[in-house]
Amino acid sequence: MSRRLSSVMLAVASVVAFGLPADAQQSTADGSTPTGGTDKSSADASPDAATATGSGSQRQRATTRPKRKSSQNENQPALITADQIVHDRDLNTVTARGHVEVDQGERILLADALSYNLKQDVIIATGNVSLTETTGDVTFADYIELTGDMKTATTKGIRILMVDDSRIAANSGNRVAGDRSVFEKGVYTACKPCADNSGSPPLWQMKANRITHDEIEHLIEYNDAWLEMDGVPVAYTPYLSHADPTIKRKSGLLPPSVLNNTIVGTGIRIPYFQVIDPYQDITLTPMATVSGLSSSSSSSSSSSSSSNDGNYEQLALVHRWRNIYGGTKTTFSVTNMPESTVETKATVGWHVDAYGRFDLDDTWRAGYAVQRASDRYYLTTFGYHTPQPYLTSRPYLEGFDERSYTAFEAYSFQSLSTPTSTTPKSPVVFPMATYSYVGNPGRYGSYWNFDTHAAVITRQDGVNSRRVNTLTGWNLPYTAADGEIYKISASVRADGYNSDHVTTDDNKQYNRARSIPMASVDWRYPFTRLGEHSSQTISPIVVATASPYGGNTSKIPNEDSLDFELDDTNIFKANPGTGYDRVLTGPRVAYGGQYTIVNRGMGTADVVLGQSYQVHPEAVFPQGSGLDHHVSDIVGRAGVSPSSNFTVQYGFRMDKDSLTLRRSEINTSIGPKPLNLQTSYVFYDRLNPTSLFDAREQLTGTLSVQASHYWSTQLYTTQNLGAGAAPLQTGVRVIYEDECFQITANAGSSHTTVKTFTAGHYFTLSINFKTLAQFPVDVF
């Protein structure tokens, strides 16, 4: 075999998916002479026999439908065809020779010869025997002897090709009681045979003295088994069992995984999977550690000053339920936590991550998401996904109509960036309601839209607010005869707020209402030039907006309009801000253009530029946002893709006076999949002299190389640039993957430090025997 890997020592456990022949359902005959058979006393075929004539000599091909003994599971007759069928009345046998084919339902038996002893009810098939089952599995054998009811059978030189392309072979096999198959000296693998037929062993295979297939329990068991890599034994197990491929889920142990970090030390997880019913299952995963490692030996960082010399015990649970009307998934874990390792000084750590969705009818659906942890380091300590910088819990009810959307929901948050898991300033949003409606097109294509939003936001310490926000608008899209494109819009904002503790030292309650009418005209005039092999479009854009000043009083808390970044996606909007609390008012005009070129077979390119002017700038958006002066910063994007193997996307914001770049984002993809380089560069300037964040500049790169059909590698790096330039992470990932085996090695160094993972080197290994087991190992 041309593919070779070094032998890997590993523990063997888990679920393998392959099958053996299902309960066979071959036809049987009674003692009467089969219709269309040939009597031994006469060499001529009966009148009912079908005669096939070929070049050269004439040969007889007989067809017969013998009667079958009734069976509880199968009473369908079988069709037997062969070059010759002989019925020996004296010996009470039927013999078929030459291209024998037995069709019964969706089951097909092929052989060179077949003999059926009617008296003993025994069928013997020899020579290139193959049996195709209704499941898609195909059994090959040199010799099969079985009873007519298929409950007892003996085979020699058996080979099985499963529906998932995995394979099993054995010297001999026996079928017992119609629901159990036993194979002696069996071998299983998911690897395909070598194309050169060199006789080399597969990349991996399981060898067992005995393999048993229980068709009632849908279970395949191994006794005295070895796992071989390239013909070399690497792991032994006295017993191994797994489900056959007739079922998708089977209760039992799953492959173990290894966890290793500076807090818990080295631990092992051994999950157990339990099927509850066709719609739900549960996975229980106990974990135990050997000994915690002192973090001071790995890093002198103060953020990693804790250590643990004790052992951890953890129990994790994953429950899943799903049907055509929705589904749920709940992940929960609980762990003993020595006081020295957690800020909360608790002795028990825990986390929950649950979500669900239920389709109530064709319009309404309900759902929830719950994320919580005992402290901010628990998730990273035990290798759970961490959606920084906070965890969110949200129940909701949504309705989708033809032209409207309705939602009722609530939100609660847990910070992962503060020492305590719950802070007095964390908001609880309950209830919150949203309704959006778009009317049917009216005269000249005009339409109405209505949006409303209501929410109650409370905190233990900080701003509390109750608000209702509405927007009623009328829109008229229009295309002139010369190609000019207009969109005329008119709207009215009507908002009401009841707030308290708006500022730190003010606990008064304020009621504020505002009504802001707004009108805008969006004008675009695309000019298109068609060439023999390309088309070009240049389109000037002007958006004029007018509304009365005011409405952004300090007595209305700014809860949802803090996250603002001026870019090409919002420069041409009537209200470029985010959220409901702050509105850009007064006369304003945005201007710019877009250029696009499309070449037949030569790729595409596009450029967008925009800038805006406002008569009297308001302090709605923070200083340095690019929209805090009469004339805004210049924003735009450019994309070039001359072919599918080369793509560059560039987005930027440029200072209006000095043309200094305030924001730059460049993403590139160079080369085909076998040799591809992807880079991402981001730069954010400091917003203003009082900003909490300095300028940030970062480069990320990944080089992917498909070295051969089976081998690939990735080199990746993340670098801090500018002031304080330093690498953040650098590593290499090597992957080998074929039809039956995958191994991934990931090694590198990390230069960032958190409480649970200190800066340093790491190496992880994932070994996947496809259809058998997967072993993830965090080496260090």
Tab-separated table of N, CA, C and O in Angstrom, residues 665-738:
chain	number	residue	atom	x	y	z
A	665	GLU	N	-9.484	48.106	6.734
A	665	GLU	CA	-9.725	46.668	6.810
A	665	GLU	C	-9.443	46.071	5.439
A	665	GLU	O	-10.059	46.462	4.454
A	666	ILE	N	-8.494	45.155	5.393
A	666	ILE	CA	-8.109	44.518	4.129
A	666	ILE	C	-8.202	43.006	4.306
A	666	ILE	O	-7.596	42.443	5.229
A	667	ASN	N	-8.950	42.359	3.435
A	667	ASN	CA	-9.053	40.903	3.424
A	667	ASN	C	-8.670	40.403	2.045
A	667	ASN	O	-9.192	40.900	1.032
A	668	THR	N	-7.758	39.433	2.002
A	668	THR	CA	-7.300	38.909	0.728
A	668	THR	C	-7.369	37.382	0.727
A	668	THR	O	-7.259	36.739	1.776
A	669	SER	N	-7.561	36.846	-0.445
A	669	SER	CA	-7.472	35.405	-0.677
A	669	SER	C	-6.742	35.210	-1.988
A	669	SER	O	-7.220	35.630	-3.049
A	670	ILE	N	-5.572	34.587	-1.902
A	670	ILE	CA	-4.706	34.450	-3.071
A	670	ILE	C	-4.404	32.974	-3.295
A	670	ILE	O	-3.954	32.281	-2.383
A	671	GLY	N	-4.664	32.509	-4.499
A	671	GLY	CA	-4.314	31.154	-4.870
A	671	GLY	C	-5.494	30.200	-4.825
A	671	GLY	O	-6.495	30.453	-4.151
A	672	PRO	N	-5.382	29.083	-5.526
A	672	PRO	CA	-6.434	28.067	-5.498
A	672	PRO	C	-6.410	27.303	-4.173
A	672	PRO	O	-5.538	27.527	-3.324
A	673	LYS	N	-7.347	26.398	-3.995
A	673	LYS	CA	-7.453	25.660	-2.748
A	673	LYS	C	-6.184	24.878	-2.408
A	673	LYS	O	-5.777	24.843	-1.241
A	674	PRO	N	-5.485	24.240	-3.373
A	674	PRO	CA	-4.256	23.501	-3.006
A	674	PRO	C	-3.146	24.388	-2.449
A	674	PRO	O	-2.295	23.914	-1.710
A	675	LEU	N	-3.116	25.670	-2.830
A	675	LEU	CA	-2.102	26.587	-2.318
A	675	LEU	C	-2.754	27.954	-2.167
A	675	LEU	O	-2.807	28.748	-3.098
A	676	ASN	N	-3.261	28.230	-0.961
A	676	ASN	CA	-4.063	29.412	-0.740
A	676	ASN	C	-3.531	30.197	0.457
A	676	ASN	O	-3.203	29.624	1.494
A	677	LEU	N	-3.440	31.518	0.267
A	677	LEU	CA	-3.006	32.416	1.335
A	677	LEU	C	-4.140	33.393	1.624
A	677	LEU	O	-4.595	34.110	0.730
A	678	GLN	N	-4.589	33.408	2.868
A	678	GLN	CA	-5.621	34.334	3.299
A	678	GLN	C	-5.042	35.256	4.365
A	678	GLN	O	-4.410	34.783	5.319
A	679	THR	N	-5.243	36.550	4.183
A	679	THR	CA	-4.745	37.525	5.149
A	679	THR	C	-5.878	38.478	5.528
A	679	THR	O	-6.797	38.718	4.734
A	680	SER	N	-5.779	38.991	6.733
A	680	SER	CA	-6.742	39.970	7.228
A	680	SER	C	-5.982	41.015	8.029
A	680	SER	O	-5.275	40.678	8.987
A	681	TYR	N	-6.123	42.275	7.610
A	681	TYR	CA	-5.435	43.381	8.281
A	681	TYR	C	-6.488	44.372	8.754
A	681	TYR	O	-7.403	44.755	7.998
A	682	VAL	N	-6.415	44.782	10.021
A	682	VAL	CA	-7.348	45.769	10.564
A	682	VAL	C	-6.558	46.843	11.293
A	682	VAL	O	-5.546	46.574	11.951
A	683	PHE	N	-7.045	48.078	11.136
A	683	PHE	CA	-6.446	49.218	11.830
A	683	PHE	C	-7.567	50.133	12.274
A	683	PHE	O	-8.427	50.532	11.479
A	684	TYR	N	-7.592	50.460	13.590
A	684	TYR	CA	-8.551	51.407	14.144
A	684	TYR	C	-7.771	52.488	14.873
A	684	TYR	O	-7.009	52.205	15.813
A	685	ASP	N	-7.953	53.718	14.434
A	685	ASP	CA	-7.263	54.829	15.070
A	685	ASP	C	-7.925	55.148	16.407
A	685	ASP	O	-9.080	54.790	16.644
A	686	ARG	N	-7.205	55.803	17.263
A	686	ARG	CA	-7.779	56.248	18.532
A	686	ARG	C	-8.851	57.290	18.248
A	686	ARG	O	-8.625	58.252	17.506
A	687	LEU	N	-10.049	57.112	18.824
A	687	LEU	CA	-11.170	57.998	18.504
A	687	LEU	C	-10.875	59.441	18.878
A	687	LEU	O	-11.100	60.361	18.084
A	688	ASN	N	-10.367	59.666	20.081
A	688	ASN	CA	-10.082	61.023	20.548
A	688	ASN	C	-9.069	60.940	21.679
A	688	ASN	O	-8.795	59.852	22.202
A	689	PRO	N	-8.496	62.051	22.082
A	689	PRO	CA	-7.451	62.009	23.127
A	689	PRO	C	-7.919	61.416	24.447
A	689	PRO	O	-7.091	60.928	25.230
A	690	THR	N	-9.227	61.457	24.722
A	690	THR	CA	-9.715	60.929	25.999
A	690	THR	C	-10.233	59.492	25.876
A	690	THR	O	-10.776	58.961	26.841
A	691	SER	N	-10.079	58.904	24.723
A	691	SER	CA	-10.591	57.549	24.515
A	691	SER	C	-9.854	56.549	25.396
A	691	SER	O	-8.652	56.676	25.662
A	692	LEU	N	-10.589	55.542	25.857
A	692	LEU	CA	-9.981	54.512	26.706
A	692	LEU	C	-9.094	53.567	25.905
A	692	LEU	O	-8.252	52.877	26.482
A	693	PHE	N	-9.273	53.529	24.589
A	693	PHE	CA	-8.540	52.584	23.759
A	693	PHE	C	-7.561	53.321	22.857
A	693	PHE	O	-7.909	54.313	22.209
A	694	ASP	N	-6.320	52.831	22.833
A	694	ASP	CA	-5.323	53.354	21.914
A	694	ASP	C	-5.598	52.812	20.508
A	694	ASP	O	-6.459	51.964	20.302
A	695	ALA	N	-4.841	53.311	19.558
A	695	ALA	CA	-4.943	52.788	18.193
A	695	ALA	C	-4.590	51.304	18.195
A	695	ALA	O	-3.688	50.860	18.923
A	696	ARG	N	-5.307	50.550	17.403
A	696	ARG	CA	-5.099	49.108	17.339
A	696	ARG	C	-4.836	48.684	15.893
A	696	ARG	O	-5.518	49.134	14.974
A	697	GLU	N	-3.843	47.823	15.738
A	697	GLU	CA	-3.444	47.367	14.406
A	697	GLU	C	-3.066	45.892	14.509
A	697	GLU	O	-2.260	45.519	15.362
A	698	GLN	N	-3.643	45.075	13.648
A	698	GLN	CA	-3.445	43.637	13.771
A	698	GLN	C	-3.449	42.982	12.399
A	698	GLN	O	-4.187	43.384	11.505
A	699	LEU	N	-2.619	41.961	12.239
A	699	LEU	CA	-2.525	41.209	10.983
A	699	LEU	C	-2.699	39.724	11.280
A	699	LEU	O	-2.056	39.182	12.179
A	700	THR	N	-3.566	39.083	10.529
A	700	THR	CA	-3.794	37.646	10.642
A	700	THR	C	-3.560	37.004	9.279
A	700	THR	O	-4.032	37.518	8.261
A	701	GLY	N	-2.836	35.911	9.270
A	701	GLY	CA	-2.547	35.226	8.014
A	701	GLY	C	-2.633	33.722	8.163
A	701	GLY	O	-2.264	33.163	9.201
A	702	THR	N	-3.151	33.053	7.115
A	702	THR	CA	-3.237	31.598	7.092
A	702	THR	C	-2.818	31.108	5.711
A	702	THR	O	-3.417	31.503	4.709
A	703	LEU	N	-1.790	30.276	5.677
A	703	LEU	CA	-1.329	29.665	4.434
A	703	LEU	C	-1.732	28.200	4.435
A	703	LEU	O	-1.315	27.438	5.305
A	704	SER	N	-2.582	27.803	3.471
A	704	SER	CA	-3.061	26.424	3.361
A	704	SER	C	-2.406	25.769	2.164
A	704	SER	O	-2.430	26.312	1.058
A	705	VAL	N	-1.838	24.589	2.398
A	705	VAL	CA	-1.134	23.857	1.337
A	705	VAL	C	-1.675	22.436	1.283
A	705	VAL	O	-1.656	21.727	2.298
A	706	GLN	N	-2.188	22.045	0.125
A	706	GLN	CA	-2.597	20.656	-0.105
A	706	GLN	C	-1.408	19.950	-0.725
A	706	GLN	O	-1.215	19.933	-1.940
A	707	ALA	N	-0.569	19.356	0.118
A	707	ALA	CA	0.683	18.780	-0.353
A	707	ALA	C	0.455	17.573	-1.257
A	707	ALA	O	1.228	17.333	-2.182
A	708	SER	N	-0.584	16.799	-0.985
A	708	SER	CA	-0.912	15.641	-1.805
A	708	SER	C	-2.397	15.373	-1.657
A	708	SER	O	-3.121	16.162	-1.052
A	709	HIS	N	-2.836	14.272	-2.222
A	709	HIS	CA	-4.254	13.949	-2.150
A	709	HIS	C	-4.703	13.755	-0.704
A	709	HIS	O	-5.859	14.026	-0.369
A	710	TYR	N	-3.802	13.314	0.160
A	710	TYR	CA	-4.165	12.994	1.536
A	710	TYR	C	-3.581	13.959	2.558
A	710	TYR	O	-4.116	14.077	3.656
A	711	TRP	N	-2.498	14.649	2.214
A	711	TRP	CA	-1.805	15.485	3.185
A	711	TRP	C	-2.072	16.963	2.910
A	711	TRP	O	-2.026	17.414	1.771
A	712	SER	N	-2.342	17.710	3.971
A	712	SER	CA	-2.481	19.160	3.875
A	712	SER	C	-1.924	19.780	5.145
A	712	SER	O	-1.819	19.129	6.188
A	713	THR	N	-1.584	21.041	5.031
A	713	THR	CA	-1.033	21.738	6.190
A	713	THR	C	-1.481	23.186	6.173
A	713	THR	O	-1.813	23.743	5.107
A	714	GLN	N	-1.503	23.788	7.347
A	714	GLN	CA	-1.848	25.199	7.489
A	714	GLN	C	-0.834	25.861	8.407
A	714	GLN	O	-0.539	25.356	9.493
A	715	LEU	N	-0.327	26.994	7.963
A	715	LEU	CA	0.521	27.846	8.792
A	715	LEU	C	-0.282	29.101	9.116
A	715	LEU	O	-0.805	29.755	8.204
A	716	TYR	N	-0.399	29.438	10.396
A	716	TYR	CA	-1.229	30.572	10.764
A	716	TYR	C	-0.499	31.439	11.779
A	716	TYR	O	0.323	30.961	12.567
A	717	THR	N	-0.813	32.730	11.737
A	717	THR	CA	-0.186	33.662	12.659
A	717	THR	C	-1.104	34.854	12.877
A	717	THR	O	-1.872	35.239	11.987
A	718	THR	N	-1.040	35.417	14.061
A	718	THR	CA	-1.729	36.662	14.392
A	718	THR	C	-0.712	37.582	15.041
A	718	THR	O	-0.082	37.213	16.040
A	719	GLN	N	-0.550	38.790	14.461
A	719	GLN	CA	0.488	39.701	14.914
A	719	GLN	C	-0.108	41.040	15.295
A	719	GLN	O	-0.971	41.578	14.591
A	720	ASN	N	0.340	41.572	16.434
A	720	ASN	CA	0.049	42.951	16.786
A	720	ASN	C	1.055	43.844	16.072
A	720	ASN	O	2.275	43.598	16.148
A	721	LEU	N	0.593	44.890	15.403
A	721	LEU	CA	1.481	45.796	14.684
A	721	LEU	C	1.450	47.163	15.346
A	721	LEU	O	0.715	47.392	16.312
A	722	GLY	N	2.237	48.072	14.833
A	722	GLY	CA	2.262	49.418	15.384
A	722	GLY	C	2.982	49.454	16.715
A	722	GLY	O	3.913	48.679	16.980
A	723	ALA	N	2.544	50.366	17.596
A	723	ALA	CA	3.164	50.489	18.920
A	723	ALA	C	2.946	49.202	19.699
A	723	ALA	O	1.844	48.664	19.748
A	724	GLY	N	3.988	48.696	20.307
A	724	GLY	CA	3.900	47.443	21.051
A	724	GLY	C	3.736	46.235	20.161
A	724	GLY	O	3.064	45.271	20.539
A	725	ALA	N	4.318	46.291	18.966
A	725	ALA	CA	4.192	45.173	18.028
A	725	ALA	C	4.760	43.906	18.635
A	725	ALA	O	5.849	43.905	19.221
A	726	ALA	N	4.021	42.834	18.508
A	726	ALA	CA	4.439	41.546	19.057
A	726	ALA	C	3.523	40.467	18.502
A	726	ALA	O	2.362	40.733	18.171
A	727	PRO	N	4.033	39.251	18.388
A	727	PRO	CA	3.154	38.164	17.937
A	727	PRO	C	2.155	37.779	19.023
A	727	PRO	O	2.487	37.770	20.213
A	728	LEU	N	0.929	37.479	18.613
A	728	LEU	CA	-0.083	37.003	19.545
A	728	LEU	C	-0.207	35.489	19.507
A	728	LEU	O	-0.359	34.852	20.543
A	729	GLN	N	-0.132	34.921	18.323
A	729	GLN	CA	-0.231	33.470	18.187
A	729	GLN	C	0.399	33.055	16.864
A	729	GLN	O	0.216	33.713	15.844
A	730	THR	N	1.133	31.961	16.905
A	730	THR	CA	1.755	31.402	15.712
A	730	THR	C	1.720	29.890	15.832
A	730	THR	O	2.010	29.341	16.903
A	731	GLY	N	1.347	29.225	14.736
A	731	GLY	CA	1.266	27.773	14.815
A	731	GLY	C	1.199	27.117	13.456
A	731	GLY	O	1.155	27.777	12.413
A	732	VAL	N	1.192	25.802	13.485
A	732	VAL	CA	1.100	24.991	12.277
A	732	VAL	C	0.130	23.852	12.550
A	732	VAL	O	0.099	23.284	13.647
A	733	ARG	N	-0.679	23.559	11.553
A	733	ARG	CA	-1.651	22.471	11.640
A	733	ARG	C	-1.392	21.514	10.476
A	733	ARG	O	-1.363	21.933	9.324
A	734	VAL	N	-1.187	20.239	10.776
A	734	VAL	CA	-0.926	19.217	9.760
A	734	VAL	C	-2.078	18.219	9.771
A	734	VAL	O	-2.466	17.721	10.840
A	735	ILE	N	-2.622	17.932	8.594
A	735	ILE	CA	-3.802	17.071	8.488
A	735	ILE	C	-3.531	15.967	7.468
A	735	ILE	O	-3.067	16.239	6.358
A	736	TYR	N	-3.789	14.750	7.887
A	736	TYR	CA	-3.833	13.621	6.956
A	736	TYR	C	-5.258	13.086	6.950
A	736	TYR	O	-5.837	12.795	7.996
A	737	GLU	N	-5.851	12.926	5.759
A	737	GLU	CA	-7.229	12.442	5.677
A	737	GLU	C	-7.422	11.623	4.419
A	737	GLU	O	-7.092	12.060	3.316
A	738	ASP	N	-7.931	10.402	4.605
A	738	ASP	CA	-8.364	9.586	3.479
A	738	ASP	C	-9.777	9.097	3.779
A	738	ASP	O	-10.458	9.633	4.640
